[in-house]
Coordinates of C-alpha atoms and ligand atoms in Angstrom, one line a residue:
Q1324 CA 109.5 126.3 114.4
K1325 CA 111.2 123.5 116.2
K1326 CA 111.7 124.9 119.4
A1327 CA 107.8 126.1 119.0
L1328 CA 106.8 122.3 118.6
N1329 CA 109.1 121.4 121.3
E1330 CA 107.7 124.1 124.0
H1331 CA 104.3 122.8 122.9
Q1332 CA 105.1 119.3 123.3
K1333 CA 106.0 119.9 126.8
F1334 CA 103.6 122.0 127.7
S1335 CA 100.8 119.5 126.4
F1336 CA 102.2 116.1 127.1
A1337 CA 103.2 116.7 130.4
S1338 CA 99.6 115.8 131.7
G1339 CA 99.6 112.7 129.2
N1340 CA 96.8 114.9 127.7
V1341 CA 96.5 116.1 124.1
Q1342 CA 95.4 119.4 124.5
T1343 CA 94.4 120.1 120.4
N1344 CA 93.3 123.4 121.1
L1345 CA 97.1 124.8 122.1
L1346 CA 98.4 123.2 119.0
P1347 CA 100.0 125.5 116.5
E1348 CA 97.9 126.6 114.0
N1349 CA 100.1 125.8 111.3
L1350 CA 100.7 122.2 112.2
P1351 CA 98.4 120.4 110.0
K1352 CA 100.5 122.2 106.9
L1353 CA 103.6 121.1 108.0
V1354 CA 102.7 117.8 108.4
A1355 CA 101.0 117.6 105.1
E1356 CA 104.2 118.9 103.6
V1357 CA 106.3 116.4 105.4
I1358 CA 104.3 113.5 104.1
E1359 CA 103.9 115.2 100.8
A1360 CA 107.7 115.4 100.2
N1361 CA 108.0 111.6 101.6
G1362 CA 109.8 112.7 104.8
L1363 CA 109.0 110.2 107.2
N1364 CA 111.2 107.8 108.4
V1365 CA 110.4 103.9 110.2
V1366 CA 111.8 102.6 113.0
Y1367 CA 111.3 99.1 113.8
Q1368 CA 111.0 97.6 117.4
P1369 CA 111.4 93.7 118.0
K1370 CA 108.8 91.9 119.5
V1371 CA 110.4 89.1 121.8
D1372 CA 108.6 85.6 122.5
L1373 CA 109.1 84.7 126.3
S1374 CA 109.0 80.7 126.0
T1375 CA 111.4 80.2 123.3
M1376 CA 113.6 83.6 123.2
R1377 CA 113.1 84.2 119.6
I1378 CA 112.4 87.5 117.9
H1379 CA 108.8 87.2 117.2
S1380 CA 108.1 89.7 115.1
V1381 CA 108.8 93.8 114.7
E1382 CA 106.7 96.7 115.3
A1383 CA 106.9 99.8 112.7
L1384 CA 106.9 102.9 114.2
V1385 CA 106.5 106.0 112.1
R1386 CA 109.2 108.6 113.1
C1387 CA 110.1 112.4 111.5
P1388 CA 113.4 112.3 111.2
S1389 CA 115.1 114.0 114.1
D1390 CA 117.3 116.3 112.1
H1391 CA 114.3 117.3 109.9
P1392 CA 114.4 121.4 110.1
E1393 CA 110.7 120.8 111.0
Y1394 CA 111.1 117.9 113.3
I1395 CA 107.5 116.7 114.7
P1396 CA 107.6 114.8 117.4
V1397 CA 105.6 111.4 116.8
N1398 CA 102.6 111.7 119.7
V1399 CA 102.1 115.3 118.1
L1400 CA 102.4 113.8 113.7
I1401 CA 100.3 111.3 114.9
E1402 CA 97.5 113.3 116.8
T1403 CA 97.6 115.8 114.0
V1404 CA 97.2 113.3 111.3
E1405 CA 94.3 112.1 112.8
R1406 CA 92.9 115.6 113.1
C1407 CA 93.4 116.5 110.1
G1408 CA 92.3 113.8 107.6
L1409 CA 95.8 113.2 106.9
V1410 CA 96.1 109.5 108.4
E1411 CA 95.6 107.1 105.3
A1412 CA 98.7 109.4 103.5
L1413 CA 100.6 108.9 106.3
T1414 CA 99.8 105.0 106.3
L1415 CA 100.4 104.6 103.0
Q1416 CA 103.7 106.2 103.4
V1417 CA 104.8 104.2 105.9
I1418 CA 103.4 100.8 104.5
N1419 CA 105.8 102.1 101.3
I1420 CA 108.9 102.2 103.7
V1421 CA 108.2 98.7 105.6
L1422 CA 107.2 96.8 102.0
R1423 CA 110.4 98.6 100.6
E1424 CA 113.0 98.2 103.5
S1425 CA 111.8 94.7 104.5
S1426 CA 112.1 93.8 100.9
Q1427 CA 115.5 94.2 101.5
W1428 CA 115.7 92.4 104.9
Q1429 CA 114.3 89.2 102.8
A1430 CA 117.2 89.0 100.4
A1431 CA 119.5 89.6 103.2
G1432 CA 118.1 86.1 105.1
L1433 CA 115.7 88.1 107.3
D1434 CA 112.1 86.5 107.4
V1435 CA 110.4 88.2 109.9
L1436 CA 106.4 89.3 110.5
I1437 CA 106.1 92.8 110.5
W1438 CA 103.4 95.3 112.5
I1439 CA 102.1 98.2 111.2
N1440 CA 100.0 100.5 113.1
L1441 CA 96.7 100.6 111.7
S1442 CA 94.3 104.0 112.7
A1443 CA 90.8 102.4 113.8
R1444 CA 89.6 105.1 111.6
L1445 CA 90.8 103.6 108.2
L1446 CA 88.5 100.8 108.6
A1447 CA 85.5 102.7 108.0
Q1448 CA 86.9 103.3 104.1
A1449 CA 85.1 101.3 101.8
H1450 CA 88.4 100.7 99.8
L1451 CA 91.0 100.0 102.8
T1452 CA 91.4 96.4 101.8
A1453 CA 91.6 97.0 98.2
T1454 CA 94.3 99.5 98.8
L1455 CA 96.2 97.5 101.0
A1456 CA 95.7 94.0 99.0
H1457 CA 97.2 96.3 96.1
K1458 CA 100.2 97.4 98.1
M1459 CA 100.8 93.5 98.5
N1460 CA 100.9 93.0 94.7
I1461 CA 102.9 95.8 94.0
W1462 CA 106.0 94.9 96.4
L1463 CA 105.5 90.7 95.7
T1464 CA 104.7 90.6 99.8
H1465 CA 101.8 87.9 101.1
P1466 CA 99.8 89.6 103.4
S1467 CA 100.8 86.8 106.0
R1468 CA 104.0 88.6 106.5
I1469 CA 102.2 91.6 107.8
G1470 CA 100.2 92.2 110.7
L1471 CA 97.9 95.4 111.6
E1472 CA 97.8 96.8 115.0
L1473 CA 94.3 98.5 115.2
T1474 CA 94.7 101.9 117.2
E1475 CA 92.2 103.6 118.3
S1476 CA 91.7 107.5 118.8
A1477 CA 87.9 107.8 118.4
L1478 CA 85.1 105.3 119.3
I1479 CA 84.3 102.5 116.1
Q1480 CA 80.8 104.0 115.2
D1481 CA 80.1 101.1 113.1
V1482 CA 81.2 97.8 114.7
A1483 CA 79.4 95.6 112.2
Q1484 CA 81.0 97.2 109.4
T1485 CA 84.3 97.2 111.2
T1486 CA 83.7 93.7 111.5
E1487 CA 83.1 92.8 108.1
V1488 CA 86.1 94.7 107.0
L1489 CA 88.5 92.8 109.7
C1490 CA 87.1 89.6 108.4
E1491 CA 88.5 90.1 105.0
L1492 CA 91.7 91.5 106.2
K1493 CA 91.7 88.3 107.8
R1494 CA 91.1 85.9 104.8
L1495 CA 93.5 87.7 102.8
G1496 CA 95.8 86.6 105.5
F1497 CA 96.6 90.0 107.6
H1498 CA 97.5 89.2 111.3
L1499 CA 95.7 91.6 113.6
S1500 CA 96.0 93.0 116.7
I1501 CA 94.2 95.1 119.1
D1502 CA 96.7 97.7 120.2
D1503 CA 96.6 99.5 123.5
F1504 CA 93.7 97.2 124.6
G1505 CA 92.2 98.7 128.0
T1506 CA 93.1 102.2 127.2
G1507 CA 91.0 104.5 125.1
Y1508 CA 88.1 103.3 123.6
S1509 CA 89.2 99.6 123.2
S1510 CA 86.1 97.7 124.3
F1511 CA 85.1 94.0 125.4
A1512 CA 82.7 94.2 122.1
Y1513 CA 85.6 93.9 120.1
L1514 CA 86.7 90.9 121.8
R1515 CA 83.2 89.1 121.1
R1516 CA 83.3 90.4 117.4
F1517 CA 86.8 91.1 115.8
P1518 CA 88.7 88.0 114.1
I1519 CA 92.1 89.0 116.0
D1520 CA 94.8 87.3 116.9
E1521 CA 96.8 89.0 120.0
L1522 CA 96.0 91.6 122.2
K1523 CA 98.5 94.1 122.9
I1524 CA 98.7 95.8 126.8
D1525 CA 99.6 99.5 126.8
K1526 CA 102.8 100.5 128.6
L1527 CA 100.5 102.7 131.0
F1528 CA 99.7 99.3 132.8
V1529 CA 103.0 97.3 132.1
Q1530 CA 105.1 100.1 133.6
G1531 CA 103.2 100.7 136.6
M1532 CA 103.5 97.1 137.4
I1533 CA 106.2 97.0 140.0
E1534 CA 104.9 100.3 141.5
S1535 CA 101.0 99.4 141.8
L1536 CA 99.3 96.2 142.9
Q1537 CA 96.3 97.7 140.9
D1538 CA 98.3 97.9 137.6
R1539 CA 99.6 94.6 138.4
Q1540 CA 95.9 93.3 138.7
I1541 CA 94.7 95.1 135.5
V1542 CA 97.9 93.3 133.3
K1543 CA 96.8 89.9 134.7
S1544 CA 93.0 90.5 134.0
I1545 CA 93.6 91.4 130.9
I1546 CA 96.0 88.4 130.3
D1547 CA 93.5 86.0 131.5
L1548 CA 90.9 87.6 129.5
A1549 CA 92.9 87.0 126.4
H1550 CA 93.7 83.3 127.4
N1551 CA 89.8 82.7 127.8
F1552 CA 89.2 83.8 124.4
G1553 CA 92.0 81.7 123.1
L1554 CA 94.2 84.6 122.4
P1555 CA 98.4 85.6 123.1
V1556 CA 99.4 88.9 125.1
V1557 CA 101.9 90.7 123.8
A1558 CA 103.0 93.6 126.5
E1559 CA 104.6 96.8 125.4
G1560 CA 106.8 98.8 127.3
V1561 CA 109.0 96.5 129.5
E1562 CA 112.0 98.3 130.3
D1563 CA 113.5 95.6 133.3
E1564 CA 113.7 92.3 134.3
K1565 CA 111.4 92.5 137.1
T1566 CA 108.5 93.7 135.0
L1567 CA 109.8 90.9 132.6
N1568 CA 109.5 88.3 135.0
L1569 CA 106.0 89.3 136.4
L1570 CA 104.7 89.4 133.0
K1571 CA 106.1 85.8 132.4
D1572 CA 104.8 84.5 135.9
M1573 CA 101.2 85.6 134.3
G1574 CA 101.1 83.7 131.3
C1575 CA 102.1 86.7 129.0
E1576 CA 103.5 85.5 125.9
Q1577 CA 105.4 88.2 124.2
I1578 CA 107.5 91.2 125.4
Q1579 CA 108.4 94.6 123.6
G1580 CA 110.5 97.2 125.2
F1581 CA 113.5 99.3 126.0
Y1582 CA 114.9 95.9 128.0
F1583 CA 115.1 94.4 125.0
A1584 CA 115.8 97.2 122.4
K1585 CA 114.5 100.7 121.0
P1586 CA 113.0 101.0 118.0
M1587 CA 115.6 101.4 115.5
P1588 CA 116.4 102.0 111.8
A1589 CA 115.8 99.1 109.4
E1590 CA 119.8 98.8 108.8
Q1591 CA 120.4 98.4 112.8
L1592 CA 117.8 95.6 112.6
L1593 CA 119.6 93.2 110.8
I1594 CA 122.5 93.5 112.7
W1595 CA 120.4 93.3 116.2
C1596 CA 118.4 90.0 115.0
A1597 CA 121.7 88.4 113.9
E1598 CA 123.3 89.2 117.2
F1599 CA 120.3 88.2 119.6
H1600 CA 119.7 84.8 118.0
R1601 CA 123.8 84.5 118.8
I1602 CA 123.4 85.1 122.1
H1603 CA 120.1 83.3 122.8
T1604 CA 120.9 80.3 120.8
A1605 CA 124.6 79.9 122.2
Ligands
LIG409 P1 102.0 102.2 120.0 O1 101.7 101.8 118.9 O2 101.2 101.5 121.4 O3 103.3 101.6 120.4 C1 104.4 101.8 121.6 C2 105.1 102.8 121.8 O4 105.7 102.4 123.1 C3 105.9 103.5 120.9 O5 106.0 104.7 120.6 C4 107.4 102.6 121.4 O6 108.6 103.6 121.4 C5 106.9 102.7 123.2 N1 108.2 101.9 124.1 C6 108.2 100.4 123.6 N2 108.8 100.1 124.3 C7 109.0 100.9 125.1 C8 109.6 100.8 126.7 O7 110.0 100.4 127.2 N3 109.6 102.4 127.3 C9 109.2 103.6 126.9 N4 109.1 104.3 127.6 N5 108.4 103.2 125.6 C10 108.8 102.0 124.9 P2 106.4 106.0 119.7 O8 107.2 105.4 118.9 O9 106.6 107.2 120.3 O10 104.7 105.7 119.5 C11 103.6 106.0 119.9 C12 102.5 105.9 119.1 O11 102.2 106.7 118.0 C13 102.0 103.9 118.9 O12 102.0 103.7 120.3 C14 100.9 104.2 117.6 O13 100.0 104.5 118.4 C15 101.5 106.2 117.1 N6 102.2 105.2 115.7 C16 103.4 105.3 116.0 N7 103.7 105.2 114.6 C17 102.5 105.0 113.8 C18 101.9 105.0 112.1 O14 102.8 104.3 111.5 N8 100.2 104.8 112.1 C19 99.7 104.8 113.0 N9 98.6 104.9 112.6 N10 99.8 105.2 114.3 C20 101.3 105.0 114.8
LIG410 MG1 101.4 99.7 118.1
LIG411 MG1 100.7 99.7 121.7
LIG412 MG1 100.5 102.2 123.7

């Protein structure tokens, strides 16, 4: 099974295009079983504030454990849950893990904003805000400790209804971000309507910056656009100092990428944060 999925991944992701008709037929069942068995993990990747060199926040990223007998690469996992109506179940599991693990960091003295990826699909659900508020209550956590990165795999059908849900989430205290801005369906209409706190530039553009003038121009345009709306910008996928400096010169506020850290398990994050803090306050 493991081999079949890896072969599939090699095949369909080489082009960066998910070809759903090529997925093994048992994938939905496999994914449902992993979620059902509480088999998912979460790793965390820091976002660093460039002006202060402080850890601004962390992004929670779901993983199927690599030693899982039915290992599923994250791209395949997300594509499958989106396609098979499992995205809510996955998201709730991720939120549970994040709230449990972060309550342990808090006890250990690390209080950091955590961003969770929220499929825009879920914004169409009437009970979303109540569910999220309930989770916060159970874990005695205030929504202001949580950010929601809106990720899109389908066009938001009802912008007015989505705006209402986002305003309610904002009112509760959640931070809101538009993920992978400039790719997929994310649109200017959202900037005008949604009560968001930041824009995130997809690594697709960031990673082309050194080689491609066009990518640099796209990144610069997104940064200027965000600033015109009074929003800070996060760039994901920064792997080297040259890209970091280009982004800094363009006024980008925050950086996320392998240059600083790869996504890591909760235990490791505590150690990493302490070390990063030590180096940058020395
Ligand atoms: P994303 O939200 O845009 O997350 C950023 C992705 O870029 C992550 O991929 C991260 O590991 C990767 N990345 C960060 N810095 C670098 C870098 O310097 N170099 C390279 N090569 N990659 C970097 P990942 O973890 O594979 O996640 C892929 C996507 O899956 C995410 O993209 C997000 O859209 C989705 N996803 C992950 N976790 C969840 C989740 O809990 N719920 C939902 N709905 N989607 C999720
Ligand atoms: Mg994200
Ligand atoms: Mg992103
Ligand atoms: Mg991305």
